[in-house]
Amino acid sequence: MTLEQLYAAGRRVVIGNLTFAAEDVVQFARDFDPQPFHLDEEQARHSLFGGLCASGWHTSAGWMKCFVRFWEDEARRLAAEGLCAPRLGPSPGFRDLKWLKPVYAGDTVTYAVTLLEARALASRPGWKINTLLCEGENQHGEAVIRFESKVIEFT
Amino acid sequence: MTLEQLYAAGRRVVIGNLTFAAEDVVQFARDFDPQPFHLDEEQARHSLFGGLCASGWHTSAGWMKCFVRFWEDEARRLAAEGLCAPRLGPSPGFRDLKWLKPVYAGDTVTYAVTLLEARALASRPGWKINTLLCEGENQHGEAVIRFESKVIEFT
């Protein structure tokens, strides 16, 4: 099975959700993005954001967390049907990541993926490069993050 | 002081470095990117990467970790000279992030920033949008990550 056979181009697939508990927001910020509005409720209230919110790098990594779990589940689901999940390789990177709205402590972000394009790699027979639209929206249905990712697939 | 006055466009400024200790690589991967080549030395050896390496989301967040520290130091340095650091706001996102080479456990990545462009925001007098080239290279001088970030600045 190829990714394109499994997921029709243009079809949006929800891959999971993640709740950004205040302690997780603060822990990630301590490790990677120690700015007042990610660390302290009181200081965050007086910031541009108006409340404690997650580092954008945290909400990006949250997408990956959901994707890995989703992909393991998909591989198991396919195996149970006697099918073999496509082998996905490392990502060379992504494009145009946008943090569209703050993700506040306590928010739940639902992440989704849409296959935009699957292209054969001329230089590597049997390899493909897939372009995925990756999105996250909060519990109010508001888009909070969006980016385009590339994923290599080989057979 | 504006960012452009402090850092001439095109000048590369090293903002710090980060060593990706094996336990940090594994801890980040457990939290956000639990794939075998980020989790287990033995399985990583037999993977495409040939060794335990950091999640790309970890090396991206590492850039932010260095930037926040750098910026605090810069603000202190300027204050000591009686100058006021530009006020930087949230980033609306970034463009074209590329993971160019794996970052292996034990590698040290040196991160740098180059101001590419500072543009006044017509819609918000006194606000600017800065485009930064963000880069990381390993201890062998090989580029491992690169992206363009936007940062808002207001006076």
Tab-separated table of C-alpha atoms in Angstrom:
chain	number	residue	atom	x	y	z
A	1	MET	CA	0.000	0.000	0.000
A	2	THR	CA	1.173	3.515	-0.740
A	3	LEU	CA	0.200	6.520	1.307
A	4	GLU	CA	-1.819	7.765	-1.645
A	5	GLN	CA	-3.777	4.506	-1.856
A	6	LEU	CA	-4.585	4.710	1.841
A	7	TYR	CA	-5.444	8.381	2.047
A	8	ALA	CA	-6.974	10.038	-0.968
A	9	ALA	CA	-5.363	13.355	-1.759
A	10	GLY	CA	-7.367	16.184	-0.245
A	11	ARG	CA	-9.053	14.079	2.439
A	12	ARG	CA	-8.512	15.463	5.939
A	13	VAL	CA	-7.638	12.811	8.527
A	14	VAL	CA	-7.750	13.554	12.259
A	15	ILE	CA	-4.663	12.031	13.864
A	16	GLY	CA	-5.381	12.707	17.525
A	17	ASN	CA	-5.544	15.386	20.142
A	18	LEU	CA	-3.479	16.733	22.976
A	19	THR	CA	-4.485	18.721	26.039
A	20	PHE	CA	-1.938	21.318	27.063
A	21	ALA	CA	-2.069	21.040	30.863
A	22	ALA	CA	-0.550	24.043	32.656
A	23	GLU	CA	2.243	21.949	34.150
A	24	ASP	CA	3.224	20.586	30.735
A	25	VAL	CA	3.188	24.089	29.250
A	26	VAL	CA	5.483	25.328	32.024
A	27	GLN	CA	7.781	22.283	31.871
A	28	PHE	CA	8.310	22.600	28.121
A	29	ALA	CA	8.897	26.342	28.472
A	30	ARG	CA	11.468	25.808	31.226
A	31	ASP	CA	13.344	23.427	28.948
A	32	PHE	CA	13.117	25.322	25.663
A	33	ASP	CA	11.273	28.630	25.708
A	34	PRO	CA	11.486	30.305	29.129
A	35	GLN	CA	9.502	33.449	28.406
A	36	PRO	CA	7.168	34.893	31.075
A	37	PHE	CA	3.932	34.197	29.163
A	38	HIS	CA	4.840	30.494	28.916
A	39	LEU	CA	6.050	30.185	32.529
A	40	ASP	CA	3.860	32.139	34.885
A	41	GLU	CA	0.083	32.587	35.000
A	42	GLU	CA	0.239	35.990	36.648
A	43	GLN	CA	2.854	37.460	34.296
A	44	ALA	CA	1.082	35.888	31.321
A	45	ARG	CA	-2.137	37.695	32.271
A	46	HIS	CA	-0.385	41.017	31.826
A	47	SER	CA	1.269	40.000	28.542
A	48	LEU	CA	0.095	40.397	24.975
A	49	PHE	CA	-1.471	36.916	25.218
A	50	GLY	CA	-3.558	37.643	28.316
A	51	GLY	CA	-2.998	34.189	29.797
A	52	LEU	CA	-0.570	31.316	30.194
A	53	CYS	CA	-0.004	29.755	26.781
A	54	ALA	CA	2.148	27.042	25.267
A	55	SER	CA	5.366	27.677	23.379
A	56	GLY	CA	4.807	27.384	19.642
A	57	TRP	CA	7.568	24.775	19.601
A	58	HIS	CA	5.491	22.783	22.078
A	59	THR	CA	2.363	22.901	19.909
A	60	SER	CA	4.481	21.889	16.870
A	61	ALA	CA	6.032	18.949	18.723
A	62	GLY	CA	2.490	18.031	19.823
A	63	TRP	CA	1.622	17.407	16.191
A	64	MET	CA	4.478	14.905	15.947
A	65	LYS	CA	3.419	13.211	19.178
A	66	CYS	CA	-0.032	12.613	17.720
A	67	PHE	CA	1.297	11.598	14.327
A	68	VAL	CA	3.638	8.902	15.700
A	69	ARG	CA	0.832	7.410	17.793
A	70	PHE	CA	-1.609	7.595	14.863
A	71	TRP	CA	0.865	5.940	12.534
A	72	GLU	CA	1.536	3.046	14.928
A	73	ASP	CA	-2.199	2.517	15.240
A	74	GLU	CA	-2.615	2.612	11.471
A	75	ALA	CA	0.182	0.070	10.984
A	76	ARG	CA	-1.539	-2.260	13.475
A	77	ARG	CA	-4.940	-1.724	11.850
A	78	LEU	CA	-3.524	-2.526	8.404
A	79	ALA	CA	-1.582	-5.538	9.691
A	80	ALA	CA	-4.817	-6.891	11.183
A	81	GLU	CA	-6.306	-6.681	7.678
A	82	GLY	CA	-3.248	-8.420	6.241
A	83	LEU	CA	-1.972	-5.200	4.691
A	84	CYS	CA	1.419	-3.620	4.977
A	85	ALA	CA	1.702	0.046	5.962
A	86	PRO	CA	3.886	2.179	3.703
A	87	ARG	CA	7.385	2.665	5.049
A	88	LEU	CA	7.856	6.299	5.922
A	89	GLY	CA	11.306	7.764	6.193
A	90	PRO	CA	12.686	10.863	7.813
A	91	SER	CA	11.279	14.247	6.956
A	92	PRO	CA	13.603	16.642	5.168
A	93	GLY	CA	11.703	19.543	6.716
A	94	PHE	CA	8.596	21.632	6.300
A	95	ARG	CA	7.266	24.859	4.940
A	96	ASP	CA	5.397	27.871	6.124
A	97	LEU	CA	4.616	27.010	9.682
A	98	LYS	CA	2.065	29.424	11.086
A	99	TRP	CA	1.086	29.853	14.710
A	100	LEU	CA	-2.360	31.264	14.091
A	101	LYS	CA	-3.676	31.650	17.630
A	102	PRO	CA	-2.256	31.133	21.111
A	103	VAL	CA	-2.817	27.732	22.713
A	104	TYR	CA	-3.746	28.455	26.319
A	105	ALA	CA	-3.128	26.200	29.292
A	106	GLY	CA	-6.037	23.763	29.431
A	107	ASP	CA	-6.764	23.944	25.690
A	108	THR	CA	-7.121	20.734	23.705
A	109	VAL	CA	-5.689	20.774	20.191
A	110	THR	CA	-6.993	18.322	17.615
A	111	TYR	CA	-4.406	17.614	14.939
A	112	ALA	CA	-5.128	16.566	11.374
A	113	VAL	CA	-3.277	15.658	8.206
A	114	THR	CA	-4.269	16.052	4.577
A	115	LEU	CA	-2.218	14.452	1.815
A	116	LEU	CA	-1.686	17.198	-0.745
A	117	GLU	CA	0.615	15.494	-3.223
A	118	ALA	CA	2.552	12.240	-3.697
A	119	ARG	CA	5.420	12.537	-6.130
A	120	ALA	CA	7.837	9.850	-7.332
A	121	LEU	CA	11.494	10.701	-6.747
A	122	ALA	CA	13.192	10.495	-10.130
A	123	SER	CA	16.593	10.012	-8.495
A	124	ARG	CA	15.475	7.059	-6.339
A	125	PRO	CA	13.261	4.433	-7.986
A	126	GLY	CA	10.558	3.255	-5.595
A	127	TRP	CA	10.835	6.346	-3.408
A	128	LYS	CA	8.193	9.013	-3.113
A	129	ILE	CA	8.043	12.379	-1.526
A	130	ASN	CA	4.689	13.201	0.017
A	131	THR	CA	3.480	16.674	0.863
A	132	LEU	CA	1.180	16.797	3.874
A	133	LEU	CA	-0.876	19.687	5.159
A	134	CYS	CA	-0.665	19.529	8.955
A	135	GLU	CA	-3.187	21.398	11.042
A	136	GLY	CA	-4.253	21.863	14.621
A	137	GLU	CA	-7.406	23.451	15.978
A	138	ASN	CA	-8.519	24.151	19.526
A	139	GLN	CA	-11.682	23.006	21.293
A	140	HIS	CA	-13.552	26.009	19.856
A	141	GLY	CA	-12.770	24.895	16.301
A	142	GLU	CA	-10.266	27.719	15.804
A	143	ALA	CA	-7.142	26.967	13.772
A	144	VAL	CA	-4.050	27.376	15.968
A	145	ILE	CA	-1.247	25.880	13.875
A	146	ARG	CA	-0.667	24.985	10.244
A	147	PHE	CA	2.322	23.831	8.235
A	148	GLU	CA	3.244	21.760	5.224
A	149	SER	CA	5.465	18.768	5.825
A	150	LYS	CA	7.416	16.546	3.466
A	151	VAL	CA	7.668	12.838	4.193
A	152	ILE	CA	9.708	10.310	2.251
A	153	GLU	CA	8.097	6.947	1.498
A	154	PHE	CA	9.925	3.905	0.183
A	155	THR	CA	8.946	0.481	-0.931
B	1	MET	CA	17.408	50.826	19.480
B	2	THR	CA	15.879	48.792	16.699
B	3	LEU	CA	16.971	45.292	15.812
B	4	GLU	CA	18.367	46.643	12.564
B	5	GLN	CA	20.495	49.212	14.396
B	6	LEU	CA	21.889	46.510	16.665
B	7	TYR	CA	22.506	43.825	14.065
B	8	ALA	CA	23.391	44.903	10.560
B	9	ALA	CA	21.405	43.006	7.947
B	10	GLY	CA	23.453	40.092	6.638
B	11	ARG	CA	25.710	39.783	9.704
B	12	ARG	CA	25.670	36.307	11.232
B	13	VAL	CA	25.451	36.305	15.029
B	14	VAL	CA	26.125	33.149	17.053
B	15	ILE	CA	23.463	32.876	19.753
B	16	GLY	CA	24.745	29.855	21.682
B	17	ASN	CA	25.148	26.138	21.548
B	18	LEU	CA	23.502	23.050	22.892
B	19	THR	CA	24.881	19.549	23.432
B	20	PHE	CA	22.358	16.809	22.744
B	21	ALA	CA	23.156	14.341	25.522
B	22	ALA	CA	21.754	10.851	24.903
B	23	GLU	CA	19.410	11.070	27.899
B	24	ASP	CA	17.962	14.382	26.668
B	25	VAL	CA	17.486	12.948	23.170
B	26	VAL	CA	15.614	9.961	24.593
B	27	GLN	CA	13.561	12.054	27.022
B	28	PHE	CA	12.377	14.439	24.303
B	29	ALA	CA	11.596	11.520	22.007
B	30	ARG	CA	9.573	9.772	24.731
B	31	ASP	CA	7.509	12.922	25.152
B	32	PHE	CA	7.022	13.919	21.517
B	33	ASP	CA	8.621	11.683	18.898
B	34	PRO	CA	8.875	8.086	20.091
B	35	GLN	CA	10.493	6.502	17.049
B	36	PRO	CA	13.140	3.775	17.478
B	37	PHE	CA	16.045	5.847	16.097
B	38	HIS	CA	15.360	8.573	18.703
B	39	LEU	CA	14.803	6.155	21.584
B	40	ASP	CA	17.218	3.267	21.467
B	41	GLU	CA	20.932	3.157	20.597
B	42	GLU	CA	20.810	-0.439	19.365
B	43	GLN	CA	17.745	-0.005	17.140
B	44	ALA	CA	19.096	3.328	15.901
B	45	ARG	CA	22.298	1.609	14.745
B	46	HIS	CA	20.262	-0.541	12.384
B	47	SER	CA	18.168	2.374	11.116
B	48	LEU	CA	18.693	4.703	8.170
B	49	PHE	CA	20.501	7.087	10.529
B	50	GLY	CA	23.032	4.550	11.802
B	51	GLY	CA	22.958	5.901	15.352
B	52	LEU	CA	20.833	7.463	18.073
B	53	CYS	CA	19.818	10.933	16.914
B	54	ALA	CA	17.643	13.759	18.154
B	55	SER	CA	14.122	14.411	16.951
B	56	GLY	CA	14.056	17.302	14.492
B	57	TRP	CA	11.522	18.961	16.785
B	58	HIS	CA	14.104	18.779	19.547
B	59	THR	CA	16.815	20.445	17.436
B	60	SER	CA	14.297	23.145	16.409
B	61	ALA	CA	13.291	23.803	20.023
B	62	GLY	CA	17.020	23.920	20.830
B	63	TRP	CA	17.289	26.982	18.624
B	64	MET	CA	14.613	28.727	20.710
B	65	LYS	CA	16.318	27.714	23.944
B	66	CYS	CA	19.529	29.407	22.775
B	67	PHE	CA	17.703	32.423	21.385
B	68	VAL	CA	15.831	33.186	24.618
B	69	ARG	CA	19.059	32.975	26.645
B	70	PHE	CA	20.934	35.080	24.080
B	71	TRP	CA	18.245	37.706	24.063
B	72	GLU	CA	18.191	38.019	27.862
B	73	ASP	CA	21.964	38.443	27.839
B	74	GLU	CA	21.728	41.056	25.086
B	75	ALA	CA	19.067	43.003	27.014
B	76	ARG	CA	21.342	43.008	30.088
B	77	ARG	CA	24.372	44.021	28.030
B	78	LEU	CA	22.452	46.905	26.453
B	79	ALA	CA	20.997	48.003	29.794
B	80	ALA	CA	24.536	48.133	31.225
B	81	GLU	CA	25.372	50.543	28.419
B	82	GLY	CA	22.267	52.586	29.176
B	83	LEU	CA	20.501	51.319	26.053
B	84	CYS	CA	17.088	49.761	25.703
B	85	ALA	CA	16.729	46.461	23.845
B	86	PRO	CA	14.053	46.391	21.148
B	87	ARG	CA	10.787	44.855	22.330
B	88	LEU	CA	10.203	41.630	20.454
B	89	GLY	CA	6.761	40.169	20.184
B	90	PRO	CA	5.456	36.744	19.354
B	91	SER	CA	6.477	35.063	16.135
B	92	PRO	CA	3.713	34.472	13.616
B	93	GLY	CA	5.651	31.456	12.323
B	94	PHE	CA	8.484	30.515	10.039
B	95	ARG	CA	9.323	29.293	6.584
B	96	ASP	CA	11.163	26.474	4.956
B	97	LEU	CA	12.574	24.614	7.893
B	98	LYS	CA	15.152	22.094	6.704
B	99	TRP	CA	16.689	19.294	8.728
B	100	LEU	CA	19.894	18.982	6.718
B	101	LYS	CA	21.765	16.307	8.665
B	102	PRO	CA	20.984	14.123	11.659
B	103	VAL	CA	22.040	15.418	15.079
B	104	TYR	CA	23.517	12.443	16.889
B	105	ALA	CA	23.574	11.894	20.637
B	106	GLY	CA	26.645	13.710	21.948
B	107	ASP	CA	26.698	16.282	19.125
B	108	THR	CA	26.935	19.962	19.961
B	109	VAL	CA	24.932	22.306	17.764
B	110	THR	CA	25.953	25.951	17.507
B	111	TYR	CA	23.006	28.153	16.587
B	112	ALA	CA	23.185	31.461	14.755
B	113	VAL	CA	20.880	34.199	13.525
B	114	THR	CA	21.232	36.566	10.593
B	115	LEU	CA	18.846	39.474	10.172
B	116	LEU	CA	17.699	39.313	6.572
B	117	GLU	CA	15.149	42.102	6.450
B	118	ALA	CA	13.411	44.598	8.745
B	119	ARG	CA	10.151	45.911	7.351
B	120	ALA	CA	7.773	48.502	8.821
B	121	LEU	CA	4.198	47.246	9.230
B	122	ALA	CA	1.998	49.681	7.340
B	123	SER	CA	-1.046	48.626	9.358
B	124	ARG	CA	0.616	49.241	12.754
B	125	PRO	CA	2.706	52.405	13.118
B	126	GLY	CA	5.873	51.725	15.136
B	127	TRP	CA	5.729	47.998	14.501
B	128	LYS	CA	8.177	46.092	12.380
B	129	ILE	CA	8.358	42.598	11.058
B	130	ASN	CA	11.862	41.165	10.985
B	131	THR	CA	12.933	38.191	8.909
B	132	LEU	CA	15.694	36.141	10.519
B	133	LEU	CA	17.720	33.338	9.003
B	134	CYS	CA	18.174	30.764	11.763
B	135	GLU	CA	20.872	28.147	11.446
B	136	GLY	CA	22.514	25.379	13.409
B	137	GLU	CA	25.710	23.517	12.692
B	138	ASN	CA	27.359	20.603	14.448
B	139	GLN	CA	30.854	20.401	15.943
B	140	HIS	CA	32.214	19.425	12.510
B	141	GLY	CA	30.936	22.657	10.991
B	142	GLU	CA	28.194	20.838	9.073
B	143	ALA	CA	24.838	22.579	8.730
B	144	VAL	CA	22.127	20.524	10.471
B	145	ILE	CA	19.118	22.843	10.557
B	146	ARG	CA	18.009	26.000	8.820
B	147	PHE	CA	14.808	28.018	8.739
B	148	GLU	CA	13.537	31.561	8.297
B	149	SER	CA	11.673	33.077	11.186
B	150	LYS	CA	9.512	36.183	11.451
B	151	VAL	CA	9.650	38.262	14.613
B	152	ILE	CA	7.489	41.276	15.408
B	153	GLU	CA	9.187	44.293	17.004
B	154	PHE	CA	7.372	47.236	18.542
B	155	THR	CA	8.426	50.527	20.019
